[in-house]
Tab-separated table of C-alpha atoms in Angstrom:
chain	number	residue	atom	x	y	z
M	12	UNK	CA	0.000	0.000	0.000
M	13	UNK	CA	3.002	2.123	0.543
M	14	UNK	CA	4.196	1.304	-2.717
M	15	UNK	CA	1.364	2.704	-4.087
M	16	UNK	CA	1.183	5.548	-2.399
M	17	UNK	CA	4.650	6.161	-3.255
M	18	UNK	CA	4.507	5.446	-7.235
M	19	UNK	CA	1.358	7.761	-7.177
M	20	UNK	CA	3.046	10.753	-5.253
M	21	UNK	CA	5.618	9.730	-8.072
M	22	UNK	CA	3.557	10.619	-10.993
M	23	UNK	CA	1.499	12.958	-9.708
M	24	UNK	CA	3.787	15.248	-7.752
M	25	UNK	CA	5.551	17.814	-9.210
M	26	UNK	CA	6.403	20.411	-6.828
M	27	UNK	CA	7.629	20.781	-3.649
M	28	UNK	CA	5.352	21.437	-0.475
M	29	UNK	CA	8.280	23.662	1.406
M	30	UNK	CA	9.510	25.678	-1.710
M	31	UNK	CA	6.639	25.176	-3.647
M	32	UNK	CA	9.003	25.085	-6.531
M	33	UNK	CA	9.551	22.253	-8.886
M	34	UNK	CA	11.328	19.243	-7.105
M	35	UNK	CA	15.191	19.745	-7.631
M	36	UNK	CA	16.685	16.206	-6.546
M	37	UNK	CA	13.830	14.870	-4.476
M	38	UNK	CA	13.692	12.421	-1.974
M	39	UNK	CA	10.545	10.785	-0.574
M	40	UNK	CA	9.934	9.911	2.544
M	41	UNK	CA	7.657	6.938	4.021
M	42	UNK	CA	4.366	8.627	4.168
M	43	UNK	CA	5.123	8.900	0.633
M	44	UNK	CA	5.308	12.448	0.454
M	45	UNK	CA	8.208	13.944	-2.206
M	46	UNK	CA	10.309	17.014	-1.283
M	47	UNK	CA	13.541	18.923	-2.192
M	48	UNK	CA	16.536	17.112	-0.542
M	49	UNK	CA	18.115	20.347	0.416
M	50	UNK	CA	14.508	21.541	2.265
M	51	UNK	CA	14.326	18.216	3.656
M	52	UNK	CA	17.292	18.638	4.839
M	53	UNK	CA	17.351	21.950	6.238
M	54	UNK	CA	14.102	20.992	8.037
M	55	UNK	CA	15.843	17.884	10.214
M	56	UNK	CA	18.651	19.939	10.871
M	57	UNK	CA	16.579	22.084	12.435
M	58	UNK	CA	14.381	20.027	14.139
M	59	UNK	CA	14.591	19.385	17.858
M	60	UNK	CA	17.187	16.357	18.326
M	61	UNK	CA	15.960	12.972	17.847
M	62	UNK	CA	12.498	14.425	16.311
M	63	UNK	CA	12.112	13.601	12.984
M	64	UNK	CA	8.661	14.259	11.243
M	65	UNK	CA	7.052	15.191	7.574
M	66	UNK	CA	7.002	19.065	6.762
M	67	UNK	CA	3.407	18.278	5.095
M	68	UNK	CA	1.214	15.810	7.544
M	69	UNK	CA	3.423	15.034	10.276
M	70	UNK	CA	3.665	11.779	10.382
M	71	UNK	CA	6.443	10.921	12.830
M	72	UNK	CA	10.178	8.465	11.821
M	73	UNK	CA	12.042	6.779	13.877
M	74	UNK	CA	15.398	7.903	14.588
M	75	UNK	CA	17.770	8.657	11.363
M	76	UNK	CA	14.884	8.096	8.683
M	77	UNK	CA	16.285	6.573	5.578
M	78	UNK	CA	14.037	8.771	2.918
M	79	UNK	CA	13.902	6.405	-0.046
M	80	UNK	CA	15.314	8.646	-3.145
M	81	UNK	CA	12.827	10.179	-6.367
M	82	UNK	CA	14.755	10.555	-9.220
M	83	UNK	CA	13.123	12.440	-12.444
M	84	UNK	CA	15.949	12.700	-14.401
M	85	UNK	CA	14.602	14.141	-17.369
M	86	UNK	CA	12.928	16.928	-14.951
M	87	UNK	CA	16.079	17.420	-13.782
M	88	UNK	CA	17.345	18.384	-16.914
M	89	UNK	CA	14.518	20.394	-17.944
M	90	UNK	CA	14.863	22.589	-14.832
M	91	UNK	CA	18.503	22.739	-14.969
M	92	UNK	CA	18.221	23.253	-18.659
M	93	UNK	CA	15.688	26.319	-17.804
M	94	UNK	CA	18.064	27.793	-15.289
M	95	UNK	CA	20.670	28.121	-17.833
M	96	UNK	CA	18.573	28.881	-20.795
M	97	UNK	CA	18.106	32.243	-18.156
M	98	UNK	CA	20.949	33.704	-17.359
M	99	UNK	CA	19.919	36.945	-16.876
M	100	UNK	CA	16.834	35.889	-14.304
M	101	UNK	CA	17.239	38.396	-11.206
M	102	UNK	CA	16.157	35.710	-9.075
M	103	UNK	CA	19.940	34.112	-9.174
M	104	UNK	CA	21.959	35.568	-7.284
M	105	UNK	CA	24.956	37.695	-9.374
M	106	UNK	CA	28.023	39.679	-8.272
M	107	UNK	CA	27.387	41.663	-4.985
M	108	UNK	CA	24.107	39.700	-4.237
M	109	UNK	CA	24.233	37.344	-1.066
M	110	UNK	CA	23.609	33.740	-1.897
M	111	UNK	CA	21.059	31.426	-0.541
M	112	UNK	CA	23.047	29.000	1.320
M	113	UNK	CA	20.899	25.698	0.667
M	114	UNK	CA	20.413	26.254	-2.901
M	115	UNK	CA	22.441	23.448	-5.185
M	116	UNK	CA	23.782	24.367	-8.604
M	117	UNK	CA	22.937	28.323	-9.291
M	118	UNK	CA	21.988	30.149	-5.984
M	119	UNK	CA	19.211	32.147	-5.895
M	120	UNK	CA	19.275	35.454	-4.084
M	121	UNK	CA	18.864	35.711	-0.369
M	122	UNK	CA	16.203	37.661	0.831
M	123	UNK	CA	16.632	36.547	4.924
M	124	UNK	CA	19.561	35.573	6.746
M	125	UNK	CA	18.997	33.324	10.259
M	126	UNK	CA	21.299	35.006	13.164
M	127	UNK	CA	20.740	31.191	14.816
M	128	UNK	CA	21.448	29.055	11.595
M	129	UNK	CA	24.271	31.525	10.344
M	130	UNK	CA	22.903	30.908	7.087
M	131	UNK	CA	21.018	32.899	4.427
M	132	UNK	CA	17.839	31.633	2.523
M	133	UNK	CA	16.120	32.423	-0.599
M	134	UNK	CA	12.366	33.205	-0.373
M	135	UNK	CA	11.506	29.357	-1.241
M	136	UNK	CA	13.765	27.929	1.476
M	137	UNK	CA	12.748	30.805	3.943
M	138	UNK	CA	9.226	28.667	4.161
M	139	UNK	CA	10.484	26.575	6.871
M	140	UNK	CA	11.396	29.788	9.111
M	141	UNK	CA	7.620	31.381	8.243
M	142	UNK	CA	5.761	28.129	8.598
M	143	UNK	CA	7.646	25.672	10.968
M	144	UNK	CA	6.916	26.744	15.001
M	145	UNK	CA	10.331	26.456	16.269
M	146	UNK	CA	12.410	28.117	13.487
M	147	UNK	CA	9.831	30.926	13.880
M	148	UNK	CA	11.678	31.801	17.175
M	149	UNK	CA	15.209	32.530	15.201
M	150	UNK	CA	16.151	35.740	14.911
M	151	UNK	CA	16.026	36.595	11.143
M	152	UNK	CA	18.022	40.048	8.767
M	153	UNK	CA	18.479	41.479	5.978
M	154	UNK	CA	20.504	39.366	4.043
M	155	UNK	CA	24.104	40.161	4.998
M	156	UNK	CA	27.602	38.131	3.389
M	157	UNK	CA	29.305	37.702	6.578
M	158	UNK	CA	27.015	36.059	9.632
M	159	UNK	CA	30.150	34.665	11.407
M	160	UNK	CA	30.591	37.983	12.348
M	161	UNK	CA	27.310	38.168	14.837
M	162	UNK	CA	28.747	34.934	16.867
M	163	UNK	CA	31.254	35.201	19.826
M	164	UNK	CA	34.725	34.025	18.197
M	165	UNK	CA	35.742	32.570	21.809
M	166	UNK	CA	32.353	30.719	22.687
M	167	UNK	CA	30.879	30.631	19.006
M	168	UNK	CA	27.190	31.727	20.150
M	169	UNK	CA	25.226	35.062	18.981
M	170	UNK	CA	26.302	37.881	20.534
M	171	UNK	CA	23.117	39.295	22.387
M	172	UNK	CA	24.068	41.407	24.728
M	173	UNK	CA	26.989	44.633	24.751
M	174	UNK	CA	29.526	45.420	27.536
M	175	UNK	CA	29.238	49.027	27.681
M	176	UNK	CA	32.762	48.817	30.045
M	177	UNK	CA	34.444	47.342	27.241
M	178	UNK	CA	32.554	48.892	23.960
M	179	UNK	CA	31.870	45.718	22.492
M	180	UNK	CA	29.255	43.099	21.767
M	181	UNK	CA	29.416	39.617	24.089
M	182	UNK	CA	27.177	36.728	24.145
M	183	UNK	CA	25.519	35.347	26.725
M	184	UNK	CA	28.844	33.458	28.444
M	185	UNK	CA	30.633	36.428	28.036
M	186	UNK	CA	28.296	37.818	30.365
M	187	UNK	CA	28.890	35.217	33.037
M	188	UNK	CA	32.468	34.695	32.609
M	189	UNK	CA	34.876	37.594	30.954
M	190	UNK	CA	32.448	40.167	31.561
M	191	UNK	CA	31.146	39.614	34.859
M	192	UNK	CA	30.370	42.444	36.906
M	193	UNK	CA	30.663	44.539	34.152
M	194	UNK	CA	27.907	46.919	32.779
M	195	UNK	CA	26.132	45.093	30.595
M	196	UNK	CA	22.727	45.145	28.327
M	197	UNK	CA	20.979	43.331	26.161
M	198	UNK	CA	22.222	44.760	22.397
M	199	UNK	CA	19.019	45.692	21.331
M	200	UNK	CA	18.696	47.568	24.155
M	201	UNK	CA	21.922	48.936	23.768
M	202	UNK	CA	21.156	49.845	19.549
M	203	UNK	CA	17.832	51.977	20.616
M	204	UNK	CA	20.166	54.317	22.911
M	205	UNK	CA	22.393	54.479	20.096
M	206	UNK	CA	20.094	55.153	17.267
M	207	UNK	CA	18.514	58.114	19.396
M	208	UNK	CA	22.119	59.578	19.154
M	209	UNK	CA	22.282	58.237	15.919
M	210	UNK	CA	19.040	60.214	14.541
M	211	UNK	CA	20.399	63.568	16.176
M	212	UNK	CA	23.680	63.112	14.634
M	213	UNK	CA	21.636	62.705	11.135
M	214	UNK	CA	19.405	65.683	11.859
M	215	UNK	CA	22.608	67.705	12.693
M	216	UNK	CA	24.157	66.298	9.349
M	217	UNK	CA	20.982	67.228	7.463
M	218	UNK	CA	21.102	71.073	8.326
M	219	UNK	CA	24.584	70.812	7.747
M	220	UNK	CA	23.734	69.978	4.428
M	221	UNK	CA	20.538	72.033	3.947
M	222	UNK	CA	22.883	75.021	4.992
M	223	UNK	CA	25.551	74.493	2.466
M	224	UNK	CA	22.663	73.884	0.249
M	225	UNK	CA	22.147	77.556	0.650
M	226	UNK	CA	25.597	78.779	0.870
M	227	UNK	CA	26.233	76.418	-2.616
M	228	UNK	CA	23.038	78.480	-4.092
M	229	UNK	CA	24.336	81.558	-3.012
M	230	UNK	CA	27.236	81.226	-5.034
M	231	UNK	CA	25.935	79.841	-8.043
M	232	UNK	CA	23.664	83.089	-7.972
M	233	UNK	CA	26.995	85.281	-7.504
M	234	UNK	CA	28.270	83.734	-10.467
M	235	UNK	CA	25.016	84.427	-12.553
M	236	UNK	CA	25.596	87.911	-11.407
M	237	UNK	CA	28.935	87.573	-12.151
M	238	UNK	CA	28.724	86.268	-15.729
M	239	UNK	CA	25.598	88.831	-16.254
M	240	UNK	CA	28.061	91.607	-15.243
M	241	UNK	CA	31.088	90.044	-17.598
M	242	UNK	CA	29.048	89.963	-20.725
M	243	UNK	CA	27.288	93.500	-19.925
M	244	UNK	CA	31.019	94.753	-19.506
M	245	UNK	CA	31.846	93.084	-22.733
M	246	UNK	CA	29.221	95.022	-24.520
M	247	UNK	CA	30.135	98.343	-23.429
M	248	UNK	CA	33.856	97.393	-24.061
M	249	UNK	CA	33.331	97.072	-27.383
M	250	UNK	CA	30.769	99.763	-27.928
M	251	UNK	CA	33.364	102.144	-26.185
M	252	UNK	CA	36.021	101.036	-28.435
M	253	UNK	CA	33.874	100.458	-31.900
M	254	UNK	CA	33.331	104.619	-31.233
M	255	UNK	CA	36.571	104.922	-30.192
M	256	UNK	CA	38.283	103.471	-33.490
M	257	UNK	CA	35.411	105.057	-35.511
M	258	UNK	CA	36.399	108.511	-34.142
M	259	UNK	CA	40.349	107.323	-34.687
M	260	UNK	CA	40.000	106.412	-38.340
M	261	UNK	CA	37.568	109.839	-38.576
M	262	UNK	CA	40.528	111.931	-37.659
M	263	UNK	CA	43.202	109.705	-39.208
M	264	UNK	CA	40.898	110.928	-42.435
M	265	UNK	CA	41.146	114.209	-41.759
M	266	UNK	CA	44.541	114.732	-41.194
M	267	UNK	CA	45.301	113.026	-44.680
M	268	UNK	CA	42.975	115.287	-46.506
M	269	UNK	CA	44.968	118.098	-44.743
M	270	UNK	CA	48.315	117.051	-45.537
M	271	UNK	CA	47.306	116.454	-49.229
M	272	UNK	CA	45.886	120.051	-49.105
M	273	UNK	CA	49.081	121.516	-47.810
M	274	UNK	CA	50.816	119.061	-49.642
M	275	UNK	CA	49.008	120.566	-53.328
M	276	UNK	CA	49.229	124.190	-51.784
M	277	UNK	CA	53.149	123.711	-51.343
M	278	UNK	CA	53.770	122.079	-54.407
M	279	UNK	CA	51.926	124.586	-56.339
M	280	UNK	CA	53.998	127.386	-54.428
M	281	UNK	CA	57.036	125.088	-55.674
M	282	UNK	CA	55.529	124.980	-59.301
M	283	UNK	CA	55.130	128.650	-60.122
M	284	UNK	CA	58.609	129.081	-58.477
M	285	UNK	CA	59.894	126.521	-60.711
M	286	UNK	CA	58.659	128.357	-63.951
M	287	UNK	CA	60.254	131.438	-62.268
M	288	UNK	CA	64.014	130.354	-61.910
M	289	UNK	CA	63.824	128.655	-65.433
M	290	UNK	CA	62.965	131.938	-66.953
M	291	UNK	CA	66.062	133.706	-64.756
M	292	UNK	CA	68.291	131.236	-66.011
M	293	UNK	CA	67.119	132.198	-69.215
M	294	UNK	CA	67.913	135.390	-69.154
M	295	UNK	CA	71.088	134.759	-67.857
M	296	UNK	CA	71.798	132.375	-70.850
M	297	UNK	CA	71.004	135.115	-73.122
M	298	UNK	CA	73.735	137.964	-71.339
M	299	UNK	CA	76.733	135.631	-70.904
M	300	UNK	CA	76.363	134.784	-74.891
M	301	UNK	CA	75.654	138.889	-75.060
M	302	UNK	CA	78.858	139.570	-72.631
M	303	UNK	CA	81.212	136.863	-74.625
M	304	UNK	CA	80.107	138.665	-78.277
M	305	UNK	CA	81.370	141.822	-76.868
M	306	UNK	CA	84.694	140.433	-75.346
M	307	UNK	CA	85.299	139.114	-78.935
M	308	UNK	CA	84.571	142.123	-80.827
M	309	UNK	CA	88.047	143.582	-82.247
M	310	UNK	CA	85.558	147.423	-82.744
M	311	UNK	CA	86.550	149.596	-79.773
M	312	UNK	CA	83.731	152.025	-80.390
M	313	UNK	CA	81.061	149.137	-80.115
M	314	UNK	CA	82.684	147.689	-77.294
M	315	UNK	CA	82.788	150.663	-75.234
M	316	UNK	CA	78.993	151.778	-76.676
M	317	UNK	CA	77.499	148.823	-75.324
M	318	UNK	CA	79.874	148.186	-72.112
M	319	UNK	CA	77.639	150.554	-69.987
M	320	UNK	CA	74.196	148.680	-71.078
M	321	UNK	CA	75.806	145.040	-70.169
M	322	UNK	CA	77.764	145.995	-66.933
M	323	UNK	CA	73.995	146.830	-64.908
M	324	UNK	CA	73.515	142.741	-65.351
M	325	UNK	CA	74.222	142.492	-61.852
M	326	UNK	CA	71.411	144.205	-60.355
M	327	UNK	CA	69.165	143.069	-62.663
M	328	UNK	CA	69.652	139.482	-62.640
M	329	UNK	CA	70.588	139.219	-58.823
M	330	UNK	CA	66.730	137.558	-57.057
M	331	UNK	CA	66.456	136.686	-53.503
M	332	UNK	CA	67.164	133.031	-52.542
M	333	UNK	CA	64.031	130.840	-52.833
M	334	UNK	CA	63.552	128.424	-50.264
M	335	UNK	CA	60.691	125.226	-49.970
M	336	UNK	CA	59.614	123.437	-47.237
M	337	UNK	CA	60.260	119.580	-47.522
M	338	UNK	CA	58.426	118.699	-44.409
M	339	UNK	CA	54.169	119.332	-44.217
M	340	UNK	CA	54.132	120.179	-40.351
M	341	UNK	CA	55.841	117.626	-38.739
M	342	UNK	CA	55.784	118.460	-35.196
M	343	UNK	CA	52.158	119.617	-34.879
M	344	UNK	CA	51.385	115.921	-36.408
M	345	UNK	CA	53.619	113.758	-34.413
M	346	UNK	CA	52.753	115.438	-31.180
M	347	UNK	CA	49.009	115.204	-31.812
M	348	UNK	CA	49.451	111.861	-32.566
M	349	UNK	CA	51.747	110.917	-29.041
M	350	UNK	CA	49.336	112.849	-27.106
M	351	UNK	CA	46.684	110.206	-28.267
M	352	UNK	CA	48.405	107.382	-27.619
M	353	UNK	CA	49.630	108.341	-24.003
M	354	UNK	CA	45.776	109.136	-23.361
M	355	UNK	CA	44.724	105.531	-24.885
M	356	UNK	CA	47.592	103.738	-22.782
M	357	UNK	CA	46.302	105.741	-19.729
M	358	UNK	CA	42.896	104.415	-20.575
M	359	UNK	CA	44.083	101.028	-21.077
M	360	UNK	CA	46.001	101.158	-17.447
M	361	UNK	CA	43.219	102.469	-16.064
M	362	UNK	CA	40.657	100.041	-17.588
M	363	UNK	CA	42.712	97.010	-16.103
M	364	UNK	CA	42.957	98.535	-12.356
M	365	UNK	CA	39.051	99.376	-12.275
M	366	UNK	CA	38.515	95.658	-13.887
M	367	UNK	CA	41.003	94.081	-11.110
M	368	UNK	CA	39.346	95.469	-7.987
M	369	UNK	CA	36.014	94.590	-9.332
M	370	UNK	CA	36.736	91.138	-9.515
């Protein structure tokens, strides 16, 4: 009748009643019910010693059950076959994540880890702590990679209680033996004293950070202002100067068109003068051939006739020394034009002082 009940769980079973997930290399035990081998396992090793009993009806073994083994194979691929056809499912557990410790092959992701087991379960093999009376009572986290660290390394037992004399979590033989006498509570006790310091710390942090909030907005609008007051500057920089050179080349034009009007002024001055000595020179041509004809004459009458006539060439031909100016004002030009350029390196000095303080 067992038999039966066995080869019918067999075919007709296809999950399992702790993880409620499909059976990953079951074992079945005499009432004929099938199950995981790592929940059924998990479940005796948790079980008070010397009980031994089914998760699903109860039904009690004798000591060290022998649960006969339920082998799908081909189920066993297909799961195993899904798991890796998935590699990407968020349920496994990847880099960083904590792994459930009774998960075989690819872990799953812990959700719980058991301060009394030391071990951390995925949300199928956390049934047994929701659902089973005694592992209700174990003390259950977040899941966290390193649970050694909550045991006593001298007496390997969870450290519940703190020495306050010493600064440091103890377990309960602590209390009675290295820390006797000394002031000691219970660390949960302990945490809430420390987490009301801790949540005035944080408030303290938090207007810490709301006022450098403000300070950190208070500059970014200084450097608004700033930038507004840059580009405004800009602007009138080169409005000033686009004026500036426009007046510059303005004059620059002006003082050409008067130094080509003294320039044609001179030049016809030079001109006329020009014509002037030509026709002198001229005239002095024709008297020195006049004065050579009458030192070659051999007639003493003629030369002595015309002697008085030739000898006022002198006074005649004797003109005042013409001089022309080479230059077209030199000095009024070149001082006008120093004068500017001290004023414009004045500015310039003056410009860079006023724009130095400012900033």
């Amino acid at each position: 009748m067992a038999d039966a009940s066995i080869r019918t769980s067999e075919k007709d079973q296809d999950s399992c009643p702790v993880c409620q997930d499909l059976l990953k290399n079951p074992v079945t035990c005499k009432c004929g019910q099938s199950f995981c081998s790592a929940c059924i396992h998990s479940l005796k090793q948790y079980s008070p010693k010397g009980s031994h009993s089914c998760p699903q009806c109860g039904e009690a073994f004798a000591p060290k059950p022998v649960p006969r083994r339920f082998i799908k194979v081909e189920r066993m691929k297909k799961v195993e076959l899904s798991s890796s056809n998935h590699p990407s499912d968020p349920s496994y557990a990847g880099p960083g994540d904590v792994g459930c410790d009774e998960c075989t092959g690819r872990k799953h992701k812990a959700v719980k880890s058991c301060l009394m087991c030391l071990a951390s379960f995925c949300e199928s093999h956390l049934i047994p702590h929701t659902t089973v009376t005694y592992l209700k009572r174990h003390k259950l986290i977040e899941a966290s990679p390193d649970l050694q660290e909550n045991n006593c390394s001298q007496h390997d037992k969870l450290n519940e209680f703190y020495c306050r004399t010493d600064q440091k979590c103890i377990c309960a033989s602590c209390v009675l033996n290295e820390h006797k006498g000394h002031d000691t509570v219970e660390a949960e006790t302990e945490r809430m004293a420390k987490q009301t310091e801790i949540a005035e710390k944080q408030r303290e942090v938090q207007q810490r950070i709301k006022d450098k909030q403000k300070e950190l907005d208070e500059l970014k609008r200084s450097l608004d202002t700033l930038k507004c007051s840059a580009q405004a500057a800009l602007e009138d920089n080169d409005k000033i100067f686009t004026q500036l050179i426009h007046t510059i080349e303005k004059t620059r034009s002006e003082v050409a068109e008067l130094i080509r009007a003294q320039e044609k002024m001179e030049y016809s001055r030079v001109v006329r003068l020009h014509e002037q000595l030509e026709q002198k020179i001229a005239e002095l041509h024709r008297r020195d051939t006049e004065l050579q004809k009458l030192l070659n004459t051999d007639n003493n009458v003629y030369f002595l006739k015309h002697f008085q006539f030739l000898s006022s060439l002198s006074a005649s031909v004797n003109s005042p020394i013409v001089t022309v100016s080479q230059h077209i004002k030199p000095d009024l030009v070149r001082k006008s034009l120093s004068d500017l350029k001290m004023e414009l390196q004045k500015f310039g000095k003056d410009c860079k002082f006023s724009v130095e303080i400012s900033f």
